[in-house]
CSV table of C-alpha atoms in Angstrom, one decimal:
chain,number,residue,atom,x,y,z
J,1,UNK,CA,131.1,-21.4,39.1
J,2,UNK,CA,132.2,-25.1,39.2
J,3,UNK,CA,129.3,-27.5,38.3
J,4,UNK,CA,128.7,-29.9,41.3
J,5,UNK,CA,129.0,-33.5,40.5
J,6,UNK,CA,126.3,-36.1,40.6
J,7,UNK,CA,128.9,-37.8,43.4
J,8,UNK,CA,128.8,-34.5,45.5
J,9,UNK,CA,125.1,-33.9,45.7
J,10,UNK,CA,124.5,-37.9,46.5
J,11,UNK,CA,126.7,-37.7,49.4
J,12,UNK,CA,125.5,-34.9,50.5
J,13,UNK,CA,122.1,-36.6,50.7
J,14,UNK,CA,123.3,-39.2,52.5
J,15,UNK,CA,124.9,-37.0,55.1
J,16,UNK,CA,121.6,-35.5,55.9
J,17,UNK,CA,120.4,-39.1,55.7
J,18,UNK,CA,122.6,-40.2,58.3
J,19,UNK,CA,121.7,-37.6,60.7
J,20,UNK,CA,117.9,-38.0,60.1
J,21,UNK,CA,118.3,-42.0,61.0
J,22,UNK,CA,120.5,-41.5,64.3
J,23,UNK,CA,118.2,-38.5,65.6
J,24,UNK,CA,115.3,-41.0,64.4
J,25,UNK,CA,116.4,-43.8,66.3
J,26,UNK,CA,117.4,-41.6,69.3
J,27,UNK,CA,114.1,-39.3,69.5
J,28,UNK,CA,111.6,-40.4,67.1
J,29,UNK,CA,109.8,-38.9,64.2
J,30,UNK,CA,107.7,-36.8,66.3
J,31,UNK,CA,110.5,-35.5,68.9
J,32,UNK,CA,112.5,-34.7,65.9
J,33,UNK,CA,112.6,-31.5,64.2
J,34,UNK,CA,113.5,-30.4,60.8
J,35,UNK,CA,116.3,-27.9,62.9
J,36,UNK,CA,117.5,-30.9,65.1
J,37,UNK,CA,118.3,-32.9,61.3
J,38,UNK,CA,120.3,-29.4,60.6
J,39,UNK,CA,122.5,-29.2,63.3
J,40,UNK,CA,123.3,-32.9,63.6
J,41,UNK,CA,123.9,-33.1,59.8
J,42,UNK,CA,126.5,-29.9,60.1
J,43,UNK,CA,125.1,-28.3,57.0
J,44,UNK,CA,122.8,-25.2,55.8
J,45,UNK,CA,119.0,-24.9,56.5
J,46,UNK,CA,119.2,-24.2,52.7
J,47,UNK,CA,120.7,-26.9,51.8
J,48,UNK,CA,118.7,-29.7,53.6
J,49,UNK,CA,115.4,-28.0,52.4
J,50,UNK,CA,116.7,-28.3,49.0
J,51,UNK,CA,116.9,-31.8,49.5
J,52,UNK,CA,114.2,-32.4,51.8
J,53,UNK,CA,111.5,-29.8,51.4
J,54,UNK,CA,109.4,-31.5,54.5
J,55,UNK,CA,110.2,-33.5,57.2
J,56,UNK,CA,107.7,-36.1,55.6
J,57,UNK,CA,109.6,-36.1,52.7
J,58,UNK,CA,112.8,-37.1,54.9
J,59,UNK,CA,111.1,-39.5,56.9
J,60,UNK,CA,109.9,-41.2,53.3
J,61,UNK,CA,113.3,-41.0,52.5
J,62,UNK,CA,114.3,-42.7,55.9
J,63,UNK,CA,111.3,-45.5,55.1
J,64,UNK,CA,112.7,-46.0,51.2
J,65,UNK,CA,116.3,-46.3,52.7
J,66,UNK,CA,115.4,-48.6,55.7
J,67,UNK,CA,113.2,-50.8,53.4
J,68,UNK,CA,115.8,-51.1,50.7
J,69,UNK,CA,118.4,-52.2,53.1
J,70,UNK,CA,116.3,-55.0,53.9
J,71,UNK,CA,115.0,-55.6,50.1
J,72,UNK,CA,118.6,-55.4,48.6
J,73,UNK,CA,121.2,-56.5,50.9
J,74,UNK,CA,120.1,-60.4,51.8
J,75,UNK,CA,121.3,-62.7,49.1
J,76,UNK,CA,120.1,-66.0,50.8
J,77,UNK,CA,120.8,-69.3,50.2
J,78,UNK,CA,117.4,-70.3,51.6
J,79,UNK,CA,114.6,-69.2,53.3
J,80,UNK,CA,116.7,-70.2,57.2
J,81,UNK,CA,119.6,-68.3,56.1
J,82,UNK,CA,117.1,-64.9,55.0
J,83,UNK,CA,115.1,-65.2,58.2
J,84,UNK,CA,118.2,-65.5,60.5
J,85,UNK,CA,119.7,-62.4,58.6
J,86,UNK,CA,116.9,-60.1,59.0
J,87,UNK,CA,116.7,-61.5,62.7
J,88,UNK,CA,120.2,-60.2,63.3
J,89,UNK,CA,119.6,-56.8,61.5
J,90,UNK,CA,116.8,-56.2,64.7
J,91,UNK,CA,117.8,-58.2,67.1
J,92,UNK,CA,119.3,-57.7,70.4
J,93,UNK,CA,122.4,-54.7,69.8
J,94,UNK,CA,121.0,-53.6,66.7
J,95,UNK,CA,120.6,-50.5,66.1
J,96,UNK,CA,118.1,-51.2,63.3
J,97,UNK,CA,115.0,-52.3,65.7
J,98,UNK,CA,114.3,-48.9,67.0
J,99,UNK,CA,114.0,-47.4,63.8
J,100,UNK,CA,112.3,-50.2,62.0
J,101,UNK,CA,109.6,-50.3,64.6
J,102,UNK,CA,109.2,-46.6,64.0
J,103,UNK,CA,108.7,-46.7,60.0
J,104,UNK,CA,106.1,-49.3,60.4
J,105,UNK,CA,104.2,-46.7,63.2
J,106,UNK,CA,104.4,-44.0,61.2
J,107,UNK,CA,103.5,-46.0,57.7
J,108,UNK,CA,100.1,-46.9,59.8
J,109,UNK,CA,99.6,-43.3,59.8
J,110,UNK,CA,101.3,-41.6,56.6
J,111,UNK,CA,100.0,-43.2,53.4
J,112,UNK,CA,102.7,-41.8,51.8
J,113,UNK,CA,105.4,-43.9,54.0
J,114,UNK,CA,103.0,-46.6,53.7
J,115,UNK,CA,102.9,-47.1,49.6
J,116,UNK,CA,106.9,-46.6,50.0
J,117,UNK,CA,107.6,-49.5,52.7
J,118,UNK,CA,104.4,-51.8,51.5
J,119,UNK,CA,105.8,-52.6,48.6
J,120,UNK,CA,109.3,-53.5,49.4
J,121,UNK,CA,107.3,-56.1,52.6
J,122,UNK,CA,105.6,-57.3,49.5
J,123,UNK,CA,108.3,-57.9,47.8
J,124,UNK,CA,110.5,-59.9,50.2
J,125,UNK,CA,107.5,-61.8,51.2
J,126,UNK,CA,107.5,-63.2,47.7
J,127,UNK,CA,110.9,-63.7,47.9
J,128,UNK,CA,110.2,-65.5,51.1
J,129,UNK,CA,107.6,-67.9,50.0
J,130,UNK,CA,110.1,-68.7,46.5
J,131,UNK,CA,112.7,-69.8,49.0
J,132,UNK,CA,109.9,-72.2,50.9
J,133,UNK,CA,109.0,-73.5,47.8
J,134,UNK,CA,112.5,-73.8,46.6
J,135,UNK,CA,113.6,-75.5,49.2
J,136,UNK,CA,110.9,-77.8,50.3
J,137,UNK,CA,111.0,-81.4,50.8
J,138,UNK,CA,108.6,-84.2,49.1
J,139,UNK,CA,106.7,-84.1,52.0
J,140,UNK,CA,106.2,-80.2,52.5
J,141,UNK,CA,104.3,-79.7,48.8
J,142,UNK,CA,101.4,-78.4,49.1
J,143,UNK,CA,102.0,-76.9,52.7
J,144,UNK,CA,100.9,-72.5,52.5
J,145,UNK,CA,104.0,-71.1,52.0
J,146,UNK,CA,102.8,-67.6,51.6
J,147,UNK,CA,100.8,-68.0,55.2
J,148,UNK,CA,104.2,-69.4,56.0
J,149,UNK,CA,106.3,-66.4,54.9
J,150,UNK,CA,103.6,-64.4,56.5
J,151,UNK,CA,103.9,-65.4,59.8
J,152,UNK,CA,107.8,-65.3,59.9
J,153,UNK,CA,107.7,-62.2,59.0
J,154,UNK,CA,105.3,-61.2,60.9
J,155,UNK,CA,107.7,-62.4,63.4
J,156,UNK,CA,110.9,-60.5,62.7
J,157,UNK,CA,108.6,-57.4,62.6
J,158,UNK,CA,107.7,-58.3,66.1
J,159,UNK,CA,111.3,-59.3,67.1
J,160,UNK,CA,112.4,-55.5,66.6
J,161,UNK,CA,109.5,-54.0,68.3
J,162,UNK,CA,110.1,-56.1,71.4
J,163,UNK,CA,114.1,-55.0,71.6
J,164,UNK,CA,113.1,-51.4,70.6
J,165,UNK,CA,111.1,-51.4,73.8
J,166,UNK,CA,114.2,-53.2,75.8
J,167,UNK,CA,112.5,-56.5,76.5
J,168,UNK,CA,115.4,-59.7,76.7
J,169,UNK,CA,115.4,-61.6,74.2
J,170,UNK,CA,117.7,-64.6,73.7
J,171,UNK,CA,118.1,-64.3,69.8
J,172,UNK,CA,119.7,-67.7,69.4
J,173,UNK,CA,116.6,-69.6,70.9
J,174,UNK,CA,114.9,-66.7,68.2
J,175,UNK,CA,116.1,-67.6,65.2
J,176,UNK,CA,115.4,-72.0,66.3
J,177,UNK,CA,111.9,-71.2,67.0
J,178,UNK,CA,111.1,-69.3,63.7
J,179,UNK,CA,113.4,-71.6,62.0
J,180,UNK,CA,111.3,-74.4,63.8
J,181,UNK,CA,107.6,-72.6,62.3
J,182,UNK,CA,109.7,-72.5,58.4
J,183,UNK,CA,110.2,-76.5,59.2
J,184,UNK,CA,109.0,-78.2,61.9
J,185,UNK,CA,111.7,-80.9,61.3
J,186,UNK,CA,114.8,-77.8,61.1
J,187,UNK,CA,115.8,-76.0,64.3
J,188,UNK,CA,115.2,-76.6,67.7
J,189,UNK,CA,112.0,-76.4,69.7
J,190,UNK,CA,113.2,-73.6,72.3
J,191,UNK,CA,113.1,-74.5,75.9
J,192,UNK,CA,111.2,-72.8,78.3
């Protein structure tokens, strides 16, 4: 019997991945079942237990990919240029918010979830607040860049929850208004 590669079994995880994070985004955790990730992933029962011997386990799985996506993928040049990424990753026509929102509800409830995604908001936080403080002027020192990088945050969290729920929002005023709260003298004070 041929020995199956390290390539093969890694794709074969993402495929199940894949269909986990559309049915996710479509349904829901709770309106998803372990049968539903099956059929939409094309492959065995068998097979997707072997990789996934709970749904928690996959929705984990969902919570470490989602969270790494947003750890990993945003080189910034500065603390404007990571906010207006992650803005665009939930905003309006992404397909992102629904599922972010949905990580974050079920990390409230699933310590498990929780210690995976807490982390990785930890971490870009930090990353946040270096940026700030990189990039500050003479007259910003001493301003609370974590609080700062908290808020903003905070912000982008609440960005996806309000397009997951289908509420308009103009992403370009957005992105000036929290650029605006990074640096009052940056960005544009939006317009009612």
């Amino acid at each position: 019997m041929p020995r199956v590669s390290e390539q093969h079994l890694a794709a074969r995880r993402q495929q199940i991945l894949d269909a986990a994070v559309a049915l996710f985004s479509e349904r829901g955790f709770a309106r998803t079942s372990m049968s539903d990730v099956v059929r939409e992933s094309g492959m065995s029962m068998g097979a997707v237990y072997r990789y996934f011997p709970s749904k928690a386990d996959l929705v984990i799985a969902v919570g470490e990919g989602h969270g790494g996506e947003v750890d990993g993928e945003f080189p910034a040049e500065g603390a404007r240029d990571l906010l207006a990424r992650l803005a665009a990753e939930v905003g309006p026509g992404s397909s992102h918010a629904r599922l972010s929102v949905q990580v974050w509800g079920e990390a409230a409830v699933e310590p498990d979830l929780a210690a995976e995604v807490v982390p990785i908001h930890q971490r870009l936080e930090e990353h946040l607040t270096q940026l700030l403080r990189a990039g500050a002027r003479p007259d910003q020192h001493g301003q609370d860049d974590e609080a700062i990088a908290q808020v903003a945050l905070s912000a982008v969290i609440g960005l996806a929850a309000l397009v997951a729920a289908g509420v308009p929002v103009d992403h370009g005023r957005f992105v000036a208004a929290l650029t605006h709260v990074v640096d009052p003298r940056e960005g544009a004070t939006p317009s009612a």
